[in-house]
Coordinates of C-alpha atoms in Angstrom, one line a residue:
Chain A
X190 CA 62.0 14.1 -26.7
X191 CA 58.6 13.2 -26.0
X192 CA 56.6 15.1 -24.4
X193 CA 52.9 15.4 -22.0
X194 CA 50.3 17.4 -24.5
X195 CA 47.4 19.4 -23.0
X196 CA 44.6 20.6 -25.0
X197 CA 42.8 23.0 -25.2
X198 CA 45.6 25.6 -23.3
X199 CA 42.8 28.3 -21.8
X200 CA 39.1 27.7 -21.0
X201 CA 36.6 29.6 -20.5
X202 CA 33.5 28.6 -18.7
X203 CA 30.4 29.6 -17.3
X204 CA 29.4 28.6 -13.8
X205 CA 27.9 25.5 -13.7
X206 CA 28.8 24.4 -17.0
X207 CA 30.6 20.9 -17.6
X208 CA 34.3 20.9 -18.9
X209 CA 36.6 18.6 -19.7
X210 CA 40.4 18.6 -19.5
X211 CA 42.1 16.5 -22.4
X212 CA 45.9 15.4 -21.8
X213 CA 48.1 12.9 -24.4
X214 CA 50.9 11.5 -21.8
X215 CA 53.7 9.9 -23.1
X216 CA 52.7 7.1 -25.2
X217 CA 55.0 4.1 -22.7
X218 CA 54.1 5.7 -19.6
X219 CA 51.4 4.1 -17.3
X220 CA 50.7 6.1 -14.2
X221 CA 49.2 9.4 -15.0
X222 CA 48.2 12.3 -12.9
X223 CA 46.4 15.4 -12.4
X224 CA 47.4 18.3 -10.2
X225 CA 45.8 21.6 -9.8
X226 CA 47.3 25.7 -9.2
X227 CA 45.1 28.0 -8.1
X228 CA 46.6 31.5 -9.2
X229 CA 49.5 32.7 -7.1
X230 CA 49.3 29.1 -4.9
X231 CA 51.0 26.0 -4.7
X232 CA 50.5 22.9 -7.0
X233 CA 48.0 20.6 -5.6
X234 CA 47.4 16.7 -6.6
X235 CA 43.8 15.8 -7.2
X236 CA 44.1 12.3 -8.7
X237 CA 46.5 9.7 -10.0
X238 CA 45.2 6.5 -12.4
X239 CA 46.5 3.2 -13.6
X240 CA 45.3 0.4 -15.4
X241 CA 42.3 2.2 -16.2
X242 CA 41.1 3.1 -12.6
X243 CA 41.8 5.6 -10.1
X244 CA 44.7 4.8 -7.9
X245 CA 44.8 7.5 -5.3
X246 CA 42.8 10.7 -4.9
X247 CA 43.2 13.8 -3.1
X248 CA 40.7 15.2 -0.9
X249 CA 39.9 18.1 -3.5
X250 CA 38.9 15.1 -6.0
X251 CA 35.4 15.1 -5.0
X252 CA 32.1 13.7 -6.9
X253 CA 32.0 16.9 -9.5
X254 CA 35.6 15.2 -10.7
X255 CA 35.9 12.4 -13.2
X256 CA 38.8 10.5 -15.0
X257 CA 39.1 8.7 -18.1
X258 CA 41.4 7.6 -20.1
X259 CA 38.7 6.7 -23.3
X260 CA 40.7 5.4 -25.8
X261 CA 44.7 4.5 -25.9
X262 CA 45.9 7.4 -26.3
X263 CA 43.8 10.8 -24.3
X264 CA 43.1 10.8 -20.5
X265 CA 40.8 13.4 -19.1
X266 CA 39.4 15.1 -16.6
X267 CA 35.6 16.0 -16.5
X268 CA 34.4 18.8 -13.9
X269 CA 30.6 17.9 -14.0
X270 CA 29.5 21.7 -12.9
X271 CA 32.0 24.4 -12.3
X272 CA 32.4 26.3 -9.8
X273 CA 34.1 30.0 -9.6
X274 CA 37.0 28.3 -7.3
X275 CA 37.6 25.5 -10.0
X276 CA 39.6 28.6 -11.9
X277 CA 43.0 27.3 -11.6
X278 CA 45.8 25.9 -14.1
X279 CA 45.4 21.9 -14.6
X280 CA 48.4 20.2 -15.1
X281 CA 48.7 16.6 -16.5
X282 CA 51.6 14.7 -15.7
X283 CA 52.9 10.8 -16.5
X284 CA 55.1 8.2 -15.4
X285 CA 56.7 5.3 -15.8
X286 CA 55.6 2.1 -14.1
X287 CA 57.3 2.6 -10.4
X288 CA 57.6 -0.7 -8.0
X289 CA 58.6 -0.7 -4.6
X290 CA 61.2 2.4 -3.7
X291 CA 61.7 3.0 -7.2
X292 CA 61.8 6.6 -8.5
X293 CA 60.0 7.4 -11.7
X294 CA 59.5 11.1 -12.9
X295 CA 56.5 12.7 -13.4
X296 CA 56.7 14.9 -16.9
X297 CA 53.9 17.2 -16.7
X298 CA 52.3 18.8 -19.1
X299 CA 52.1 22.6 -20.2
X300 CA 48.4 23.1 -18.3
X301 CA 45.0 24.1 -19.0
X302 CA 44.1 27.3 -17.6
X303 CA 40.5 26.9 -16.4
X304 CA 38.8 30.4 -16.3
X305 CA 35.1 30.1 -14.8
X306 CA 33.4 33.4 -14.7
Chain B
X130 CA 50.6 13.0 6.1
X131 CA 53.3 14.7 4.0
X132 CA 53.9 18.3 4.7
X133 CA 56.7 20.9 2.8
X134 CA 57.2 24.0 3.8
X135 CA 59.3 26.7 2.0
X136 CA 60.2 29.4 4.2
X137 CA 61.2 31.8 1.4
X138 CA 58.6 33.8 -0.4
X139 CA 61.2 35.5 -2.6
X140 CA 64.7 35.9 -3.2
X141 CA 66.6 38.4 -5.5
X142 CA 70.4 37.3 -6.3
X143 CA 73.2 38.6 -8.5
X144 CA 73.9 36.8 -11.6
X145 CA 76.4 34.8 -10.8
X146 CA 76.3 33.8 -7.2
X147 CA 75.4 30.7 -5.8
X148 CA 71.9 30.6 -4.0
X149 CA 70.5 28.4 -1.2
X150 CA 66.7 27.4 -1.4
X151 CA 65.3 26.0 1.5
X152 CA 63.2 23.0 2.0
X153 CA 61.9 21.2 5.0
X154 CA 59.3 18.3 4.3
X155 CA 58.0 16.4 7.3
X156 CA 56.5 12.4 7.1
X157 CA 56.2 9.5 8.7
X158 CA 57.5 7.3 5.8
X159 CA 60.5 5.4 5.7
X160 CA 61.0 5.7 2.1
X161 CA 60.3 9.2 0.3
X162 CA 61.6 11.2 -2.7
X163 CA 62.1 14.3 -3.0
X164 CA 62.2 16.2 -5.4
X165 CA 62.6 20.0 -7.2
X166 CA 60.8 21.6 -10.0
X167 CA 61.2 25.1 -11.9
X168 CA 58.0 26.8 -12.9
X169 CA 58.8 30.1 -15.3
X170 CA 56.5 32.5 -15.7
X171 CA 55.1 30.5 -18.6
X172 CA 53.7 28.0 -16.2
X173 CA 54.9 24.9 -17.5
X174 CA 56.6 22.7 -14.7
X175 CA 60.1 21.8 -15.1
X176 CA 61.4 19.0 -13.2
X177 CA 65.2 19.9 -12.3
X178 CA 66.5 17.2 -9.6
X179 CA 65.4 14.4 -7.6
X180 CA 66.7 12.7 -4.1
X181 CA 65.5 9.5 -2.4
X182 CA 65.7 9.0 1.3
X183 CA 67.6 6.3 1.1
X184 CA 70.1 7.7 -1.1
X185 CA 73.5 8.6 1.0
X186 CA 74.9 10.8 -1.7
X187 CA 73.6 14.4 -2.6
X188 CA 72.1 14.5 -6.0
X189 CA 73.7 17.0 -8.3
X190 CA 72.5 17.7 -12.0
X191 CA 74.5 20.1 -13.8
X192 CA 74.2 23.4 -12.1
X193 CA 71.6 21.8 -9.6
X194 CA 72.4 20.3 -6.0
X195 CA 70.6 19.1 -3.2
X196 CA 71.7 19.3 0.1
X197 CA 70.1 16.4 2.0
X198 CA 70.0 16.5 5.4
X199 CA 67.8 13.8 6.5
X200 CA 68.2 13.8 10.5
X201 CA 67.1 17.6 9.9
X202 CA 64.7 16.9 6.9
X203 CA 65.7 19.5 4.9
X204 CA 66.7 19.2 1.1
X205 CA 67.8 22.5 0.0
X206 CA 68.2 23.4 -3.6
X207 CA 71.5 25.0 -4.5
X208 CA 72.0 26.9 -8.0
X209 CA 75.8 27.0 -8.5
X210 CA 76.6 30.4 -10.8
X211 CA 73.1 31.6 -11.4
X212 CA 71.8 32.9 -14.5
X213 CA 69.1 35.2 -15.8
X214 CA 67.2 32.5 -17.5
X215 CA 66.7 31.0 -13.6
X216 CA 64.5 33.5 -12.6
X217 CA 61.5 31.5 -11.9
X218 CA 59.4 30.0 -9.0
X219 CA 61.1 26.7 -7.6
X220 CA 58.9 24.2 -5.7
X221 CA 59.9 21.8 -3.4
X222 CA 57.6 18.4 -3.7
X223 CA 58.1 14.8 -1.9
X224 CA 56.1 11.6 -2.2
X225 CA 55.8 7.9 -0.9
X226 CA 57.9 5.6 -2.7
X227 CA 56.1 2.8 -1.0
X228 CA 53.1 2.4 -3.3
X229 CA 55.0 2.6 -6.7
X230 CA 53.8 5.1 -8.7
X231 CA 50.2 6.0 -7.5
X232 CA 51.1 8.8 -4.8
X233 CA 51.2 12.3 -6.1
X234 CA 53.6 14.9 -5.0
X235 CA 53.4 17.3 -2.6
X236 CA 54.9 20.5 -3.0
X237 CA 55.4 23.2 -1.2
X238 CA 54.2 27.0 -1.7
X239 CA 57.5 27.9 -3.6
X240 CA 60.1 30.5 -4.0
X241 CA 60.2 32.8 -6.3
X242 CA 63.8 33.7 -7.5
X243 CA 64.8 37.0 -9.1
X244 CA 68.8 37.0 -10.8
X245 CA 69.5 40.6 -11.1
X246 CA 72.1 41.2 -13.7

């Protein structure tokens, strides 16, 4: 079954330092996503993407946040300078192409924990 | 704005037993899913069930039910004959159906579920 892939699976970081988030979604999918858990807290969207340019954004997507999907296959997220309260598990997530009231799933991925220290 | 709310910290059950988690959401939208994810202590997400507004039958996968009650906007999971492997947090998440796939979900804080043998 295919399947959302997240690399790498823990980060370490340094304050301040730039990271960057690399997710494979599912190769016929065209919506993807990135959500965010802070430790022990609920799941929280930052930003969803399509046709190569953000869609929607969350509040918490602010300027240090960037999304790319740089070739056909990787989309990523880019935290410019980190921040202790960045440390959270990122989760990548697809879908489908939904229209109108039409459902499609969102298959996330395993997650990056971000640790910045 | 979309709001969940998951009045249920934590819940222990015997294996076995049926169990009820709770889920209110409030919006303003017309047309919404909702929807249920399993999150082990693993981390990865795990979508389980899913229930449009507009739908005017209960969804039920496998073990997995929703009880929909729109007029009180509440869409409680229901685990028929629970097992040890379900001991996990369970997140209740919604979005706008309106704008296709660009919205993200919200989800709640969670519940985490303990099956004691």
């Amino acid at each position: 079954e295919p399947e959302v892939t997240q690399t790498p699976s823990h980060q370490v970081t340094q304050m301040g330092q730039e990271v960057i988030l690399r997710c494979v979604p599912i190769s016929n999918h065209l919506y993807f996503y990135w959500y965010r858990q802070i430790l022990g807290q609920k799941v929280e969207f930052l930003v969803s993407f399509y046709n190569n340019e953000i869609s929607e954004k969350s509040e918490i997507f602010d300027d240090q946040f960037s999304v790319e999907r740089p070739d056909g296959s990787n989309f990523t997220l880019k935290i410019r300078s980190t921040k202790l309260e960045d440390s959270a598990m990122y989760f990548c997530a697809s879908s489908e192409w939904g229209v109108g009231w039409e459902n499609y799933e969102q298959y996330f991925g395993p997650g990056t924990r971000l640790t910045v220290t | 704005a979309q709001k969940i709310t998951q009045t249920q910290p934590g819940m222990f059950v015997q294996e076995k037993e049926a169990v009820t988690l709770d889920c209110t959401y409030d919006t303003s939208d017309q047309s919404y899913g909702l929807f249920w994810y399993k999150q082990p202590s693993s981390g990865e997400m795990i979508f389980l069930i899913y229930q449009g507004s507009y739908d005017e039958q209960n969804a039920t996968e496998g073990r997995y039910s929703l009880n929909f009650q729109k007029a009180r906007k509440s869409a409680n999971l229901v685990i028929s004959a629970s097992q040890l492997g379900d001991s996990a947090m369970y997140f209740c998440a919604m979005r706008d159906l309106r704008g296709g796939g660009a919205d993200g979900l919200t989800f709640g804080k969670g519940t985490h579920l303990i099956i004691q043998p």
